[in-house]
Amino acid sequence: MQLKVQPIDIKVGKYKVILNTIDAKELGVNEGDRVRIKNHETLTAIVDFTEDMISPGMIGLYHEVKEAMQKEWTESIEVFPAEKPRSTYIIKRVMDAKKLSKEEIEILVKDIVEENLSEIELAAFLTSTYINDMTDDETEWLTRAMIDTGDKLEFDTHPIMDKHSIGGVPGNKISLLIVPIVAANGLVIPKTSSRAITGAGGTADLMEILAPVEFDADEIKRMTEKVGGVLVWGGATNIAPADDKLIKVEYPLSIDPHCQMLASIMAKKGAIGADHVVMDIPTGPGTKIPNVQEGRKLARDLINLGDRLGMDVDCALTYGASPVGRTIGPALEVIEALKVLENFDGPNSLIEKSAALAGMLLEMGGVATKNQGYDLAIETLKNGKALEKFKEIIEIQGGNPNVTHKDIAVGEFTRDILAPTNGYILELDNKRLVQIARIAGAPNDKGSGLLLHKKLGEPIKEGDKLFTIYAEKEAKLNTAFKNANAKPPFIVEGMLLERIQSFKEI
């Protein structure tokens, strides 16, 4: 069928077209089917329908198709029905709880990366693996396929070190300390990090305050080889691209299939050529891993997958029921981390966790003997070597190496949340703290967030500050303040949790 082009300058991340229902019926295609579009070259696109947006005789080309075909308004192209990709039938096998071969998984991941599958088809795959977990073999093949379909970093120097946190704990700014500690001791650590999706600040969001974080794989390799370490945003690279595409579908479904979580973590480590990896697994109420038993199981699975991939993986089960340090939100967290680097001044939870995990890496990398890694990490913080290395990292990424914690701007609008009674902090709700910080503007508004004056187990008097909300915009501050008072994220011993009135009083 010959159809005239109607460009639609909207990026959808896939090859997609819109047909009028009349033309679609004539072609014999349904929504979600594929068509082949022929011009000087041929491509396959997913079909959407409309009754009025596109007139009969026209075909709407989304941005990606228009760019590939180089066709303008009313130019003609030839359109044919096309078979669905083989991966759709592979997904049906997953839905039927059938085991996949290595070749089938490679085909599936290739189609994910090349945007040949619709969101519905990806959702079907993820939901099926959430219900029926993959075997160890399938998870290994999935991980290898995710590595092989993206860019890789290949270093001449070894060992290559890396760390990863499973997440779920606010204020977890430890990478800003761990990376310079490790690099200052002569090891190589190319740390690719994420931006916050549901949190108040990912490592990339924090580092972006100090220096640019968007670099391609070749730039990351060059910078790392020069100064020993980087802190960059993984999303700007083409490292394990299938992972980002799957995460976009997982998020609205609120699922994280076990096999996909393992493959997601380990593919990114494999793609940078990591030899030794420390996994931070926070456990406790409000985290992704609710108890130590679940944490140990995840640790065994990560260690097993690492062994299959030729990686040495050690896991640290860490306390996750309370924020790391006393700040939540990009600028506030950067200030807290810089104070530790500059003066060894900061919360015990931040220093201890950072030194413990950095110490594990120092031992795994052979620069510290067994059980001496923690002491070397603390010494590297105290003697200023970590700060000097961090300045080198900031400079090579294009930032100002002379920046100090006093130079970091925070939100100009603040309000305090006060204790309603005397007592002790009995409970902290991590998710609520993050929610309040996000309402205040974090992570997009870098200066927004929370400063915690009291943490779990600490005594407090009526009227004392529990935490301070920072915001760059007054309207967001007021909304966050109201939200925090309506449902407090703290429980103080003896405080009134809720009043339930009698019918007579209502």
Coordinates of C-alpha atoms in Angstrom, one line a residue:
M1 CA 0.0 0.0 0.0
Q2 CA 1.3 3.4 -1.0
L3 CA 0.8 6.0 1.8
K4 CA 1.8 9.7 2.1
V5 CA 4.0 10.7 5.1
Q6 CA 2.7 12.9 7.9
P7 CA 5.7 13.5 10.3
I8 CA 5.0 13.4 14.0
D9 CA 7.9 15.1 15.8
I10 CA 7.5 13.1 19.1
K11 CA 10.3 10.8 20.4
V12 CA 8.8 7.5 21.6
G13 CA 12.1 5.5 21.8
K14 CA 10.9 3.0 19.3
Y15 CA 10.1 2.6 15.6
K16 CA 6.4 3.3 15.7
V17 CA 3.8 4.6 13.1
I18 CA 0.2 5.6 13.2
L19 CA -2.3 4.3 10.6
N20 CA -5.9 5.4 10.1
T21 CA -8.2 2.5 11.0
I22 CA -9.5 2.3 7.4
D23 CA -6.0 1.8 6.0
A24 CA -5.1 -0.6 8.8
K25 CA -8.1 -2.7 8.0
E26 CA -7.2 -2.7 4.3
L27 CA -3.6 -3.8 5.2
G28 CA -5.0 -6.5 7.5
V29 CA -3.0 -5.3 10.6
N30 CA -4.1 -4.7 14.2
E31 CA -2.7 -2.5 16.9
G32 CA 0.7 -3.8 18.0
D33 CA 1.3 -5.6 14.8
R34 CA 4.3 -4.7 12.6
V35 CA 4.6 -3.1 9.2
R36 CA 7.6 -2.9 6.8
I37 CA 8.2 0.5 5.4
K38 CA 10.1 0.6 2.2
N39 CA 12.0 3.6 0.7
H40 CA 15.7 3.6 -0.1
E41 CA 15.9 1.3 2.9
T42 CA 13.5 -0.9 4.7
L43 CA 12.6 -0.9 8.4
T44 CA 10.0 -2.6 10.6
A45 CA 7.7 -0.5 12.9
I46 CA 5.0 -1.1 15.5
V47 CA 1.5 0.0 14.5
D48 CA -0.8 2.4 16.4
F49 CA -4.3 3.2 15.3
T50 CA -6.3 6.4 15.0
E51 CA -9.7 7.4 13.5
D52 CA -9.1 11.1 13.2
M53 CA -5.5 12.2 13.9
I54 CA -4.2 10.7 10.6
S55 CA -6.4 10.8 7.5
P56 CA -6.9 7.8 5.2
G57 CA -4.1 7.6 2.7
M58 CA -1.6 9.0 5.2
I59 CA 0.9 7.4 7.6
G60 CA 2.1 9.1 10.8
L61 CA 5.8 8.6 11.3
Y62 CA 7.1 9.2 14.8
H63 CA 10.5 11.0 15.1
E64 CA 12.6 7.8 15.1
V65 CA 11.1 6.5 11.9
K66 CA 11.1 9.9 10.2
E67 CA 14.8 10.3 10.9
A68 CA 15.6 6.8 9.7
M69 CA 13.5 7.2 6.5
Q70 CA 14.4 10.8 5.8
K71 CA 10.9 11.5 4.5
E72 CA 9.1 14.8 4.6
W73 CA 5.4 15.9 4.5
T74 CA 3.3 14.1 1.8
E75 CA 6.2 12.2 0.3
S76 CA 5.1 8.6 -0.5
I77 CA 6.4 5.4 1.0
E78 CA 5.3 1.8 0.5
V79 CA 3.9 -0.1 3.5
F80 CA 3.5 -3.9 3.9
P81 CA 2.3 -6.1 6.7
A82 CA 5.2 -7.8 8.6
E83 CA 5.8 -10.7 10.8
K84 CA 6.3 -10.1 14.5
P85 CA 9.9 -10.6 15.7
R86 CA 10.8 -14.1 16.9
S87 CA 11.3 -12.7 20.4
T88 CA 7.5 -12.3 20.8
Y89 CA 7.2 -16.0 20.6
I90 CA 10.1 -16.4 23.0
I91 CA 8.2 -14.2 25.5
K92 CA 5.2 -16.5 25.1
R93 CA 7.5 -19.4 26.1
V94 CA 8.5 -17.5 29.3
M95 CA 4.8 -16.8 30.0
D96 CA 4.2 -20.6 29.8
A97 CA 7.1 -21.1 32.3
K98 CA 9.3 -22.8 29.7
K99 CA 13.0 -22.7 30.0
L100 CA 14.9 -20.7 27.4
S101 CA 18.1 -21.5 25.5
K102 CA 21.1 -19.3 25.4
E103 CA 20.3 -18.4 21.7
E104 CA 16.7 -17.5 22.6
I105 CA 17.8 -15.1 25.4
E106 CA 20.4 -13.5 23.0
I107 CA 17.7 -12.9 20.4
L108 CA 15.3 -11.5 23.0
V109 CA 17.9 -9.0 24.5
K110 CA 19.0 -8.0 20.9
D111 CA 15.3 -7.1 20.1
I112 CA 15.0 -5.2 23.4
V113 CA 18.1 -3.1 22.6
E114 CA 17.0 -2.5 19.0
E115 CA 13.5 -1.3 20.2
N116 CA 11.7 -4.1 18.3
L117 CA 9.3 -4.9 21.2
S118 CA 6.4 -2.9 22.4
E119 CA 5.9 -1.9 26.1
I120 CA 3.1 -4.5 26.4
E121 CA 5.4 -7.2 25.2
L122 CA 8.2 -6.1 27.5
A123 CA 5.7 -5.9 30.4
A124 CA 4.6 -9.5 29.6
F125 CA 8.3 -10.7 29.8
L126 CA 9.0 -8.9 33.0
T127 CA 5.8 -10.0 34.7
S128 CA 6.4 -13.6 33.7
T129 CA 9.9 -13.6 35.1
Y130 CA 8.6 -11.9 38.3
I131 CA 6.2 -14.8 38.7
N132 CA 8.5 -17.6 37.4
D133 CA 12.1 -16.8 38.2
M134 CA 14.8 -17.8 35.7
T135 CA 17.3 -20.5 36.4
D136 CA 20.9 -19.8 37.2
D137 CA 21.9 -20.7 33.6
E138 CA 19.2 -18.4 32.2
T139 CA 20.2 -15.5 34.5
E140 CA 23.9 -15.9 33.4
W141 CA 22.9 -15.9 29.7
L142 CA 20.7 -12.9 30.3
T143 CA 23.5 -11.0 32.0
R144 CA 26.1 -11.9 29.3
A145 CA 23.6 -10.8 26.5
M146 CA 23.1 -7.5 28.3
I147 CA 26.9 -7.0 28.4
D148 CA 27.4 -8.0 24.8
T149 CA 24.7 -5.7 23.3
G150 CA 26.3 -2.5 24.7
D151 CA 29.7 -0.8 25.0
K152 CA 32.5 -2.2 27.2
L153 CA 35.4 -0.7 29.0
E154 CA 38.6 -2.7 28.5
F155 CA 41.5 -1.6 30.7
D156 CA 45.1 -2.6 30.4
T157 CA 45.6 -2.2 34.1
H158 CA 44.1 -4.7 36.6
P159 CA 42.5 -5.3 39.0
I160 CA 39.4 -3.2 38.3
M161 CA 37.3 -2.4 41.4
D162 CA 33.6 -1.5 41.8
K163 CA 30.8 -1.3 44.3
H164 CA 27.1 -1.3 44.1
S165 CA 24.3 -0.6 46.6
I166 CA 21.0 -2.4 46.3
G167 CA 19.4 0.9 47.4
G168 CA 16.3 1.7 49.5
V169 CA 18.2 3.8 52.1
P170 CA 18.0 7.6 52.0
G171 CA 21.2 9.7 52.3
N172 CA 23.4 6.9 51.0
K173 CA 26.2 9.2 49.7
I174 CA 29.0 6.7 50.5
S175 CA 30.3 6.5 46.9
L176 CA 31.6 10.1 47.2
L177 CA 33.9 8.8 49.9
I178 CA 34.6 5.2 48.8
V179 CA 35.7 6.0 45.3
P180 CA 38.5 8.5 46.3
I181 CA 39.6 6.3 49.2
V182 CA 40.1 3.3 46.8
A183 CA 41.7 5.4 44.0
A184 CA 44.0 7.1 46.5
N185 CA 45.5 3.7 47.3
G186 CA 46.4 3.0 43.8
L187 CA 43.4 0.9 42.7
V188 CA 41.3 1.6 39.6
I189 CA 37.5 2.2 40.2
P190 CA 35.4 3.5 37.3
K191 CA 32.2 4.1 39.1
T192 CA 29.1 4.4 36.9
S193 CA 26.1 5.5 39.0
S194 CA 22.4 6.1 38.6
R195 CA 20.1 9.1 39.0
A196 CA 17.3 8.9 41.4
I197 CA 14.1 7.3 40.1
T198 CA 12.0 7.1 43.3
G199 CA 14.7 8.4 45.7
A200 CA 15.8 12.0 46.7
G201 CA 19.2 11.8 45.1
G202 CA 21.3 9.2 43.2
T203 CA 25.0 9.3 43.3
A204 CA 25.0 10.9 39.8
D205 CA 22.6 13.6 41.0
L206 CA 25.1 14.4 43.8
M207 CA 28.2 14.3 41.8
E208 CA 26.6 16.6 39.2
I209 CA 26.8 19.4 41.7
L210 CA 30.6 19.2 41.6
A211 CA 31.3 18.3 38.0
P212 CA 29.7 17.0 34.8
V213 CA 28.7 13.4 34.9
E214 CA 27.7 12.6 31.3
F215 CA 30.5 10.9 29.3
D216 CA 30.7 8.1 26.8
A217 CA 32.6 4.9 27.4
D218 CA 35.9 6.1 25.8
E219 CA 35.9 9.3 27.9
I220 CA 35.3 7.3 31.1
K221 CA 38.2 5.0 30.2
R222 CA 40.5 7.9 29.5
M223 CA 39.7 9.7 32.7
T224 CA 39.9 6.6 34.9
E225 CA 43.3 5.6 33.5
K226 CA 44.6 9.1 34.3
V227 CA 43.4 9.6 37.9
G228 CA 42.3 6.1 39.0
G229 CA 38.6 6.7 39.4
V230 CA 35.5 8.5 38.2
L231 CA 31.9 9.1 39.4
V232 CA 29.8 9.3 36.3
W233 CA 26.2 8.7 35.2
G234 CA 25.8 5.3 33.6
G235 CA 22.7 6.4 31.6
A236 CA 24.9 8.6 29.4
T237 CA 26.8 5.6 28.2
N238 CA 25.7 2.7 26.0
I239 CA 26.8 0.2 28.8
A240 CA 24.2 -2.6 29.2
P241 CA 21.5 -0.5 27.3
A242 CA 18.9 -3.3 27.7
D243 CA 18.8 -2.6 31.4
D244 CA 17.6 1.0 31.2
K245 CA 14.8 -0.1 28.7
L246 CA 13.6 -2.8 31.1
I247 CA 13.7 -0.5 34.1
K248 CA 11.4 2.0 32.3
V249 CA 8.8 -0.7 32.1
E250 CA 9.4 -2.1 35.6
Y251 CA 8.8 1.2 37.3
P252 CA 5.0 1.7 36.5
L253 CA 4.5 -2.0 37.3
S254 CA 6.3 -1.6 40.7
I255 CA 8.1 -4.9 40.1
D256 CA 11.7 -5.9 40.1
P257 CA 12.1 -9.6 39.0
H258 CA 14.8 -11.3 40.9
C259 CA 16.7 -12.6 37.8
Q260 CA 16.4 -9.1 36.2
M261 CA 17.8 -7.4 39.4
L262 CA 20.8 -9.8 39.4
A263 CA 21.4 -9.3 35.7
S264 CA 20.9 -5.5 35.9
I265 CA 23.6 -5.2 38.6
M266 CA 26.1 -7.7 37.2
A267 CA 25.8 -6.6 33.6
K268 CA 27.0 -3.1 34.4
K269 CA 29.9 -4.5 36.5
G270 CA 30.8 -6.9 33.7
A271 CA 30.7 -4.2 31.1
I272 CA 33.3 -2.1 32.9
G273 CA 35.5 -5.2 33.3
A274 CA 35.3 -5.3 37.1
D275 CA 37.4 -8.0 38.7
H276 CA 36.4 -7.3 42.4
V277 CA 33.0 -6.0 43.5
V278 CA 31.6 -5.1 46.9
M279 CA 27.8 -5.2 47.1
D280 CA 26.1 -3.1 49.8
I281 CA 22.8 -4.8 50.8
P282 CA 20.9 -2.6 53.2
T283 CA 18.4 -4.6 55.3
G284 CA 15.7 -3.7 57.7
P285 CA 12.2 -2.1 57.8
G286 CA 11.6 0.2 54.8
T287 CA 14.4 -1.2 52.7
K288 CA 14.2 -3.5 49.6
I289 CA 15.5 -6.4 51.7
P290 CA 13.4 -6.6 54.8
N291 CA 15.6 -8.9 56.9
V292 CA 19.0 -10.5 57.2
Q293 CA 17.8 -13.9 55.9
E294 CA 16.6 -12.3 52.7
G295 CA 19.9 -10.4 52.5
R296 CA 22.0 -13.6 52.8
K297 CA 20.0 -15.2 50.0
L298 CA 20.5 -12.3 47.7
A299 CA 24.2 -12.3 48.6
R300 CA 24.6 -15.9 47.7
D301 CA 22.9 -15.3 44.4
L302 CA 25.1 -12.3 43.6
I303 CA 28.3 -14.2 44.6
N304 CA 27.2 -17.2 42.5
L305 CA 26.5 -15.1 39.4
G306 CA 29.8 -13.2 39.9
D307 CA 31.6 -16.6 40.0
R308 CA 29.9 -17.6 36.7
L309 CA 31.0 -14.3 35.1
G310 CA 34.6 -14.5 36.4
M311 CA 34.1 -11.8 39.0
D312 CA 35.1 -11.8 42.7
V313 CA 32.0 -10.6 44.6
D314 CA 31.9 -9.8 48.4
C315 CA 28.6 -8.7 50.0
A316 CA 28.1 -6.4 53.0
L317 CA 24.8 -6.7 54.8
T318 CA 24.3 -3.2 56.2
Y319 CA 21.8 -1.5 58.6
G320 CA 19.2 0.2 56.5
A321 CA 16.4 1.1 58.9
S322 CA 17.7 4.7 59.3
P323 CA 19.2 7.2 56.8
V324 CA 23.0 7.2 56.2
G325 CA 24.2 10.4 57.9
R326 CA 21.8 13.3 58.6
T327 CA 21.1 14.7 55.2
I328 CA 18.7 13.7 52.4
G329 CA 18.9 15.6 49.0
P330 CA 21.7 16.3 46.6
A331 CA 23.3 19.6 47.9
L332 CA 22.9 18.7 51.6
E333 CA 24.4 15.3 51.0
V334 CA 27.4 16.7 49.1
I335 CA 28.1 19.2 51.9
E336 CA 28.0 16.3 54.4
A337 CA 30.4 14.2 52.3
L338 CA 32.8 17.1 51.7
K339 CA 33.0 17.8 55.4
V340 CA 34.2 14.3 56.0
L341 CA 36.8 14.5 53.3
E342 CA 38.0 18.0 54.4
N343 CA 38.0 17.7 58.2
F344 CA 37.0 14.1 59.0
D345 CA 33.9 15.8 60.4
G346 CA 30.6 14.0 60.0
P347 CA 28.1 11.5 61.3
N348 CA 29.4 8.2 62.5
S349 CA 27.0 6.2 60.3
L350 CA 28.5 7.8 57.1
I351 CA 32.1 7.5 58.1
E352 CA 31.8 3.9 59.4
K353 CA 29.8 2.5 56.5
S354 CA 32.1 4.2 53.9
A355 CA 35.3 3.0 55.6
A356 CA 33.9 -0.5 56.1
L357 CA 33.0 -1.0 52.4
A358 CA 36.1 0.8 51.1
G359 CA 38.2 -1.4 53.4
M360 CA 36.7 -4.5 51.8
L361 CA 37.7 -3.2 48.4
L362 CA 41.2 -2.4 49.6
E363 CA 41.6 -5.9 50.9
M364 CA 40.2 -7.5 47.8
G365 CA 42.5 -5.4 45.6
G366 CA 45.6 -6.5 47.6
V367 CA 46.6 -3.1 49.0
A368 CA 45.6 -4.0 52.5
T369 CA 46.0 -7.3 54.4
K370 CA 43.0 -9.1 55.8
N371 CA 41.1 -7.2 58.5
Q372 CA 43.3 -4.1 57.9
G373 CA 41.3 -2.5 55.1
Y374 CA 39.1 -0.5 57.4
D375 CA 42.1 1.0 59.2
L376 CA 43.7 2.0 55.9
A377 CA 40.4 3.5 54.7
I378 CA 40.1 5.6 57.9
E379 CA 43.8 6.7 57.6
T380 CA 43.2 7.7 54.0
L381 CA 40.4 10.0 55.1
K382 CA 42.3 11.4 58.0
N383 CA 45.6 12.2 56.2
G384 CA 43.8 14.0 53.3
K385 CA 44.8 11.6 50.5
A386 CA 41.1 10.9 49.8
L387 CA 40.3 14.6 49.5
E388 CA 43.2 15.2 47.2
K389 CA 42.1 12.3 45.0
F390 CA 38.5 13.5 45.0
K391 CA 39.8 16.9 43.8
E392 CA 41.6 15.1 40.9
I393 CA 38.4 13.3 40.0
I394 CA 36.4 16.5 40.1
E395 CA 38.9 18.3 37.9
I396 CA 39.2 15.7 35.2
Q397 CA 35.4 15.6 35.0
G398 CA 35.4 19.3 34.3
G399 CA 34.6 20.7 37.8
N400 CA 36.4 23.1 40.1
P401 CA 38.9 21.1 42.2
N402 CA 39.1 23.9 44.8
V403 CA 35.4 23.6 45.8
T404 CA 34.7 23.2 49.5
H405 CA 31.5 22.4 51.5
K406 CA 31.0 26.2 52.1
D407 CA 30.6 26.8 48.3
I408 CA 27.6 24.4 47.9
A409 CA 24.3 26.3 47.8
V410 CA 21.2 24.9 49.5
G411 CA 17.5 25.9 49.2
E412 CA 16.9 29.4 50.6
F413 CA 13.5 28.5 52.0
T414 CA 13.4 26.4 55.2
R415 CA 10.9 25.2 57.8
D416 CA 11.4 23.1 60.9
I417 CA 9.4 20.1 62.0
L418 CA 9.3 20.1 65.9
A419 CA 8.9 17.3 68.4
P420 CA 5.3 17.0 69.8
T421 CA 6.4 15.6 73.2
N422 CA 9.4 14.6 75.3
G423 CA 10.9 11.1 74.8
Y424 CA 13.0 9.1 72.4
I425 CA 12.9 8.6 68.6
L426 CA 11.3 5.1 68.4
E427 CA 10.7 4.8 64.7
L428 CA 11.9 6.4 61.5
D429 CA 10.0 6.0 58.2
N430 CA 12.6 6.1 55.4
K431 CA 10.0 6.1 52.7
R432 CA 8.2 9.1 54.2
L433 CA 11.4 11.0 54.6
V434 CA 12.2 10.5 50.9
Q435 CA 8.6 11.4 50.0
I436 CA 8.8 14.7 51.9
A437 CA 12.2 15.5 50.4
R438 CA 10.8 14.9 46.9
I439 CA 7.8 17.1 47.6
A440 CA 10.2 19.8 48.6
G441 CA 11.9 19.5 45.1
A442 CA 14.7 16.9 45.4
P443 CA 16.4 15.6 43.4
N444 CA 15.6 18.0 40.5
D445 CA 16.0 21.0 42.7
K446 CA 19.5 20.3 43.9
G447 CA 19.3 22.5 47.0
S448 CA 16.1 20.9 48.3
G449 CA 16.0 18.1 50.9
L450 CA 16.1 17.4 54.6
L451 CA 18.5 17.9 57.5
L452 CA 17.9 15.5 60.3
H453 CA 18.5 16.8 63.8
K454 CA 17.5 13.6 65.5
K455 CA 17.7 10.0 64.5
L456 CA 16.6 6.6 65.8
G457 CA 17.1 6.1 69.6
E458 CA 18.1 9.7 70.4
P459 CA 16.4 11.6 73.2
I460 CA 14.3 14.7 72.4
K461 CA 12.3 17.4 74.2
E462 CA 9.0 18.9 73.2
G463 CA 9.6 21.7 70.7
D464 CA 13.0 20.5 69.7
K465 CA 13.8 20.3 66.0
L466 CA 13.2 16.9 64.5
F467 CA 14.3 17.9 61.0
T468 CA 14.5 21.0 58.7
I469 CA 13.0 21.0 55.2
Y470 CA 15.0 22.9 52.6
A471 CA 13.5 24.0 49.3
E472 CA 14.4 26.3 46.4
K473 CA 10.8 27.3 45.9
E474 CA 8.5 28.6 48.7
A475 CA 5.4 26.9 47.3
K476 CA 7.1 23.5 47.4
L477 CA 8.4 24.2 50.9
N478 CA 4.8 24.9 52.2
T479 CA 3.5 21.8 50.5
A480 CA 6.2 19.6 52.0
F481 CA 5.7 21.2 55.4
K482 CA 2.0 20.4 55.4
N483 CA 2.6 16.9 54.2
A484 CA 5.2 16.3 56.9
N485 CA 2.8 17.5 59.7
A486 CA -0.1 15.5 58.3
K487 CA 1.8 12.2 58.5
P488 CA 5.0 12.5 60.5
P489 CA 7.9 10.3 59.5
F490 CA 9.0 10.0 63.2
I491 CA 7.4 8.3 66.2
V492 CA 8.5 9.8 69.5
E493 CA 8.0 7.8 72.7
G494 CA 4.7 8.8 74.3
M495 CA 3.4 10.8 71.3
L496 CA -0.3 10.7 70.2
L497 CA -0.4 8.6 67.1
E498 CA -4.0 9.3 66.1
R499 CA -7.2 10.5 67.7
I500 CA -10.3 8.4 66.9
Q501 CA -13.5 10.3 67.9
S502 CA -16.8 9.0 69.1
F503 CA -19.8 9.3 66.9
K504 CA -21.2 12.0 69.2
E505 CA -18.1 14.2 68.7
I506 CA -18.1 13.9 64.9

